[in-house]
Amino acid sequence: MSYGIRVIKYLNIMERKTKINAEDGKQDIVITREFDLPLELLFRAFAEPELVAQWMGTKVLKLECKKHGSYLFETCDPKGNVAFQANGVFHEFIPNRKITRTFEMDNVPFGVQLEITEFEKLTDDTSKLSMHVIYESPAQRDELLKLPFAQGLNYAHNRLQDFMNKLK
Amino acid sequence: MNLRRDVFQAIADPTRRAILLLVASQGLTAGAIAANFDTARPTVSKHLQILTECELLAQRQTGREIYYYINAKKMKQVADFIEPFRKMWDDRFNVLEAVMKAYQKKDQH
């Protein structure tokens, strides 16, 4: 009995809140997530530097939210050393609908990515985000899927704890 | 490595994911599995063949019938590969949701 249940659990991982679709041999992925937030509020999290800084856990050195505008993020490790910089250019910036931008990390051999992010209203209080990320090659995509853990750049979970503690 | 690539190809298909769910709790014959789908029987057979080749399914002969079973060990490998990446984004988006809820409250005051 537990055998079957265990397997269903593994399959359900693909059905959880944040879903990742990464087909074998392709050079893109699709990340989707439904939020318990109105559409306008969800979009604002991508448009205002201080909000981006809070949820991404990064310094936002530049964020020009318009066509041909550019951005520059700098992330530090817990000791305050610069861990990496990321930058890119906006190709489309349509409030509450769509952001198309490039994304590139400095000093890593992973090339540039194209990110097409779409925002959708579900109800007055819920919304959906869909990020289509295209890499230079299938091999680069697969390397990057492993990257966040290899380099320890994933502090998001701790940030959530910190943030919730501050609210108390 | 090739084997793992095949596994991801296998689960990228919605019909094959449905087949894996069907046999998750009990072994089934090809006929019993096919009865759950509108697709032609040879198409279902092809899906079973692919799932068997990449070891997500195992076959066992009982009398004259061949039963298909899920290979739980292989399924775990599949989940483990993409799970850390998914978890990173899930954590990140959980922070986003919390940050924006706090922001919304502040805005209303």
Tab-separated table of N, CA and C in Angstrom, chain A residues 3-4 7-8 10-11 13 16-18 20 22-25 29 31 33 35-38 41-42 44-46 48 51 54-55 129 131 145-146 148-149 154 156-157 160 163-164 167, chain B residues 1 4-6 8-9 11-12 17 20-21 24-25 70-72 75-76 79 81-104 107:
chain	number	residue	atom	x	y	z
A	3	TYR	N	3.738	1.561	-0.868
A	3	TYR	CA	4.478	1.583	-2.137
A	3	TYR	C	3.798	2.511	-3.141
A	4	GLY	N	2.497	2.259	-3.341
A	4	GLY	CA	1.742	3.069	-4.300
A	4	GLY	C	1.649	4.524	-3.875
A	7	VAL	N	4.795	6.502	-4.553
A	7	VAL	CA	4.980	6.842	-5.965
A	7	VAL	C	4.093	8.017	-6.351
A	8	ILE	N	2.842	7.998	-5.874
A	8	ILE	CA	1.938	9.102	-6.183
A	8	ILE	C	2.518	10.405	-5.650
A	10	TYR	N	5.645	11.206	-5.442
A	10	TYR	CA	6.679	11.673	-6.356
A	10	TYR	C	6.063	12.334	-7.586
A	11	LEU	N	4.993	11.730	-8.096
A	11	LEU	CA	4.342	12.305	-9.273
A	11	LEU	C	3.730	13.658	-8.932
A	13	ILE	N	4.776	15.838	-7.003
A	13	ILE	CA	5.752	16.915	-6.890
A	13	ILE	C	5.611	17.846	-8.087
A	16	ARG	N	2.648	20.492	-7.591
A	16	ARG	CA	2.589	21.378	-6.434
A	16	ARG	C	2.524	22.842	-6.846
A	17	LYS	N	2.563	23.715	-5.849
A	17	LYS	CA	2.287	25.133	-6.058
A	17	LYS	C	3.121	25.761	-7.181
A	18	THR	N	4.421	25.621	-7.089
A	18	THR	CA	5.276	26.101	-8.171
A	18	THR	C	5.581	24.906	-9.054
A	20	ILE	N	7.363	23.225	-12.505
A	20	ILE	CA	8.447	23.398	-13.463
A	20	ILE	C	8.211	22.413	-14.591
A	22	ALA	N	10.279	21.027	-17.635
A	22	ALA	CA	11.573	21.002	-18.318
A	22	ALA	C	11.637	19.721	-19.140
A	23	GLU	N	11.350	19.823	-20.404
A	23	GLU	CA	11.356	18.618	-21.233
A	23	GLU	C	12.778	18.251	-21.624
A	24	ASP	N	13.011	16.978	-21.713
A	24	ASP	CA	14.352	16.485	-22.007
A	24	ASP	C	14.855	16.961	-23.367
A	25	GLY	N	16.125	17.349	-23.405
A	25	GLY	CA	16.769	17.693	-24.667
A	25	GLY	C	16.397	19.060	-25.211
A	29	ILE	N	12.714	26.178	-20.201
A	29	ILE	CA	11.875	25.660	-19.122
A	29	ILE	C	10.698	26.621	-18.940
A	31	ILE	N	8.205	27.930	-15.809
A	31	ILE	CA	7.924	27.930	-14.371
A	31	ILE	C	6.568	28.602	-14.183
A	33	ARG	N	3.243	29.523	-11.396
A	33	ARG	CA	2.871	29.616	-9.979
A	33	ARG	C	1.602	30.452	-9.843
A	35	PHE	N	-0.646	32.732	-7.302
A	35	PHE	CA	-0.436	33.516	-6.088
A	35	PHE	C	-1.750	33.917	-5.458
A	36	ASP	N	-1.685	33.991	-4.154
A	36	ASP	CA	-2.807	34.456	-3.364
A	36	ASP	C	-2.695	35.984	-3.264
A	37	LEU	N	-2.574	36.640	-4.413
A	37	LEU	CA	-2.374	38.090	-4.486
A	37	LEU	C	-3.136	38.629	-5.697
A	38	PRO	N	-3.702	39.841	-5.584
A	38	PRO	CA	-4.314	40.446	-6.777
A	38	PRO	C	-3.244	40.680	-7.847
A	41	LEU	N	-0.831	43.657	-7.509
A	41	LEU	CA	0.134	43.519	-6.425
A	41	LEU	C	1.276	42.583	-6.841
A	42	LEU	N	0.918	41.514	-7.524
A	42	LEU	CA	1.931	40.581	-8.020
A	42	LEU	C	2.886	41.306	-8.971
A	44	ARG	N	3.549	44.452	-9.168
A	44	ARG	CA	4.351	45.466	-8.475
A	44	ARG	C	5.626	44.856	-7.873
A	45	ALA	N	5.559	43.579	-7.494
A	45	ALA	CA	6.724	42.898	-6.918
A	45	ALA	C	7.885	42.819	-7.914
A	46	PHE	N	7.571	43.004	-9.199
A	46	PHE	CA	8.606	42.944	-10.239
A	46	PHE	C	9.025	44.327	-10.715
A	48	GLU	N	9.043	47.427	-8.639
A	48	GLU	CA	9.592	48.398	-7.690
A	48	GLU	C	10.863	47.863	-7.041
A	51	LEU	N	10.942	46.379	-3.519
A	51	LEU	CA	10.204	45.117	-3.376
A	51	LEU	C	10.974	43.956	-4.021
A	54	GLN	N	13.594	42.873	-1.720
A	54	GLN	CA	13.124	42.083	-0.574
A	54	GLN	C	12.894	40.619	-0.915
A	55	TRP	N	12.196	40.344	-2.015
A	55	TRP	CA	11.875	38.928	-2.266
A	55	TRP	C	12.978	38.187	-2.995
A	129	LEU	N	1.426	33.499	-12.479
A	129	LEU	CA	2.677	33.935	-13.107
A	129	LEU	C	3.203	32.790	-13.958
A	131	MET	N	6.643	31.965	-16.263
A	131	MET	CA	7.966	32.400	-16.752
A	131	MET	C	8.500	31.388	-17.747
A	145	LEU	N	20.148	24.181	-14.072
A	145	LEU	CA	19.164	23.561	-13.185
A	145	LEU	C	19.835	23.087	-11.904
A	146	LYS	N	21.111	22.742	-12.024
A	146	LYS	CA	21.845	22.232	-10.859
A	146	LYS	C	22.539	23.354	-10.099
A	148	PRO	N	21.883	26.432	-8.576
A	148	PRO	CA	21.564	27.159	-7.338
A	148	PRO	C	22.034	26.428	-6.091
A	149	PHE	N	22.068	25.110	-6.159
A	149	PHE	CA	22.421	24.319	-4.976
A	149	PHE	C	23.912	24.148	-4.904
A	154	ASN	N	20.941	29.684	-2.716
A	154	ASN	CA	19.548	29.602	-2.320
A	154	ASN	C	19.343	29.945	-0.842
A	156	ALA	N	16.558	31.689	-0.059
A	156	ALA	CA	15.162	32.139	-0.047
A	156	ALA	C	14.409	31.616	1.170
A	157	HIS	N	14.669	30.364	1.496
A	157	HIS	CA	13.924	29.772	2.605
A	157	HIS	C	14.221	30.514	3.916
A	160	LEU	N	12.546	33.908	4.064
A	160	LEU	CA	11.124	33.865	4.426
A	160	LEU	C	10.994	33.845	5.951
A	163	PHE	N	11.893	37.210	7.375
A	163	PHE	CA	10.848	38.178	7.075
A	163	PHE	C	9.646	37.986	7.993
A	164	MET	N	9.258	36.725	8.153
A	164	MET	CA	8.103	36.445	8.999
A	164	MET	C	8.397	36.822	10.451
A	167	LEU	N	7.927	40.484	11.134
A	167	LEU	CA	6.519	40.914	11.171
A	167	LEU	C	5.886	40.696	12.542
B	1	MET	N	23.660	8.346	-18.124
B	1	MET	CA	23.224	9.686	-18.544
B	1	MET	C	22.128	9.582	-19.597
B	4	ARG	N	18.900	8.543	-18.111
B	4	ARG	CA	18.182	9.580	-17.405
B	4	ARG	C	17.461	10.500	-18.400
B	5	ARG	N	18.115	10.786	-19.517
B	5	ARG	CA	17.485	11.635	-20.541
B	5	ARG	C	16.201	10.968	-21.012
B	6	ASP	N	16.259	9.681	-21.216
B	6	ASP	CA	15.076	8.957	-21.666
B	6	ASP	C	13.944	9.046	-20.653
B	8	PHE	N	13.263	11.451	-18.631
B	8	PHE	CA	12.594	12.747	-18.679
B	8	PHE	C	11.718	12.892	-19.911
B	9	GLN	N	12.172	12.306	-20.992
B	9	GLN	CA	11.344	12.245	-22.198
B	9	GLN	C	10.044	11.502	-21.861
B	11	ILE	N	8.425	11.056	-18.998
B	11	ILE	CA	7.417	11.691	-18.142
B	11	ILE	C	6.963	13.045	-18.664
B	12	ALA	N	7.569	13.509	-19.776
B	12	ALA	CA	7.132	14.774	-20.370
B	12	ALA	C	5.758	14.602	-21.020
B	17	ARG	N	2.277	9.976	-18.048
B	17	ARG	CA	2.146	10.296	-16.617
B	17	ARG	C	0.864	9.669	-16.073
B	20	LEU	N	1.409	6.024	-15.422
B	20	LEU	CA	2.174	5.799	-14.186
B	20	LEU	C	1.267	5.911	-12.961
B	21	LEU	N	0.340	6.864	-13.010
B	21	LEU	CA	-0.597	7.013	-11.888
B	21	LEU	C	-1.513	5.798	-11.774
B	24	ALA	N	0.252	2.897	-10.222
B	24	ALA	CA	0.954	3.217	-8.977
B	24	ALA	C	0.504	2.313	-7.827
B	25	SER	N	-0.781	1.975	-7.797
B	25	SER	CA	-1.278	1.213	-6.655
B	25	SER	C	-1.380	-0.284	-6.916
B	70	ILE	N	4.855	-0.329	-11.470
B	70	ILE	CA	5.704	0.858	-11.456
B	70	ILE	C	7.025	0.532	-10.758
B	71	ASN	N	8.091	1.163	-11.217
B	71	ASN	CA	9.394	1.018	-10.574
B	71	ASN	C	9.628	2.251	-9.696
B	72	ALA	N	9.295	2.119	-8.426
B	72	ALA	CA	9.319	3.271	-7.509
B	72	ALA	C	10.713	3.885	-7.382
B	75	MET	N	11.299	6.245	-10.192
B	75	MET	CA	10.485	7.444	-10.038
B	75	MET	C	11.130	8.425	-9.063
B	76	LYS	N	11.753	7.892	-8.048
B	76	LYS	CA	12.382	8.754	-7.056
B	76	LYS	C	13.531	9.534	-7.689
B	79	ALA	N	12.155	12.482	-9.632
B	79	ALA	CA	11.696	13.575	-8.779
B	79	ALA	C	12.881	14.324	-8.181
B	81	PHE	N	15.865	14.892	-9.327
B	81	PHE	CA	16.666	15.705	-10.235
B	81	PHE	C	16.158	17.139	-10.321
B	82	ILE	N	14.860	17.301	-10.544
B	82	ILE	CA	14.310	18.630	-10.770
B	82	ILE	C	13.842	19.286	-9.475
B	83	GLU	N	13.633	18.481	-8.434
B	83	GLU	CA	13.037	18.981	-7.201
B	83	GLU	C	13.806	20.140	-6.552
B	84	PRO	N	15.142	20.075	-6.441
B	84	PRO	CA	15.834	21.205	-5.795
B	84	PRO	C	15.606	22.534	-6.525
B	85	PHE	N	15.597	22.479	-7.839
B	85	PHE	CA	15.381	23.700	-8.630
B	85	PHE	C	13.965	24.226	-8.409
B	86	ARG	N	13.002	23.309	-8.428
B	86	ARG	CA	11.609	23.694	-8.199
B	86	ARG	C	11.448	24.292	-6.795
B	87	LYS	N	12.109	23.663	-5.844
B	87	LYS	CA	12.024	24.117	-4.459
B	87	LYS	C	12.585	25.529	-4.315
B	88	MET	N	13.671	25.812	-5.016
B	88	MET	CA	14.262	27.145	-4.950
B	88	MET	C	13.257	28.198	-5.395
B	89	TRP	N	12.590	27.930	-6.520
B	89	TRP	CA	11.604	28.897	-7.013
B	89	TRP	C	10.394	28.959	-6.099
B	90	ASP	N	10.005	27.832	-5.557
B	90	ASP	CA	8.856	27.802	-4.654
B	90	ASP	C	9.151	28.661	-3.414
B	91	ASP	N	10.361	28.495	-2.859
B	91	ASP	CA	10.771	29.311	-1.704
B	91	ASP	C	10.753	30.793	-2.060
B	92	ARG	N	11.356	31.097	-3.204
B	92	ARG	CA	11.447	32.478	-3.661
B	92	ARG	C	10.061	33.103	-3.799
B	93	PHE	N	9.150	32.349	-4.400
B	93	PHE	CA	7.792	32.866	-4.615
B	93	PHE	C	7.007	32.940	-3.304
B	94	ASN	N	7.337	32.060	-2.358
B	94	ASN	CA	6.703	32.160	-1.036
B	94	ASN	C	7.110	33.468	-0.365
B	95	VAL	N	8.387	33.840	-0.535
B	95	VAL	CA	8.857	35.110	0.023
B	95	VAL	C	8.121	36.260	-0.666
B	96	LEU	N	8.022	36.177	-1.986
B	96	LEU	CA	7.318	37.223	-2.746
B	96	LEU	C	5.900	37.407	-2.200
B	97	GLU	N	5.205	36.305	-2.007
B	97	GLU	CA	3.825	36.364	-1.536
B	97	GLU	C	3.749	37.010	-0.143
B	98	ALA	N	4.673	36.626	0.722
B	98	ALA	CA	4.693	37.177	2.085
B	98	ALA	C	5.027	38.667	2.069
B	99	VAL	N	6.018	39.033	1.271
B	99	VAL	CA	6.432	40.443	1.161
B	99	VAL	C	5.265	41.296	0.666
B	100	MET	N	4.571	40.819	-0.357
B	100	MET	CA	3.503	41.610	-0.955
B	100	MET	C	2.261	41.668	-0.067
B	101	LYS	N	2.035	40.640	0.723
B	101	LYS	CA	0.894	40.682	1.647
B	101	LYS	C	1.132	41.722	2.731
B	102	ALA	N	2.378	41.783	3.210
B	102	ALA	CA	2.740	42.770	4.216
B	102	ALA	C	2.632	44.172	3.624
B	103	TYR	N	3.059	44.312	2.387
B	103	TYR	CA	3.027	45.588	1.666
B	103	TYR	C	1.590	46.065	1.482
B	104	GLN	N	0.718	45.131	1.138
B	104	GLN	CA	-0.703	45.433	0.930
B	104	GLN	C	-1.334	45.960	2.223
B	107	ASP	N	-0.186	49.411	2.972
B	107	ASP	CA	-0.803	50.325	2.021
B	107	ASP	C	-2.200	50.739	2.472
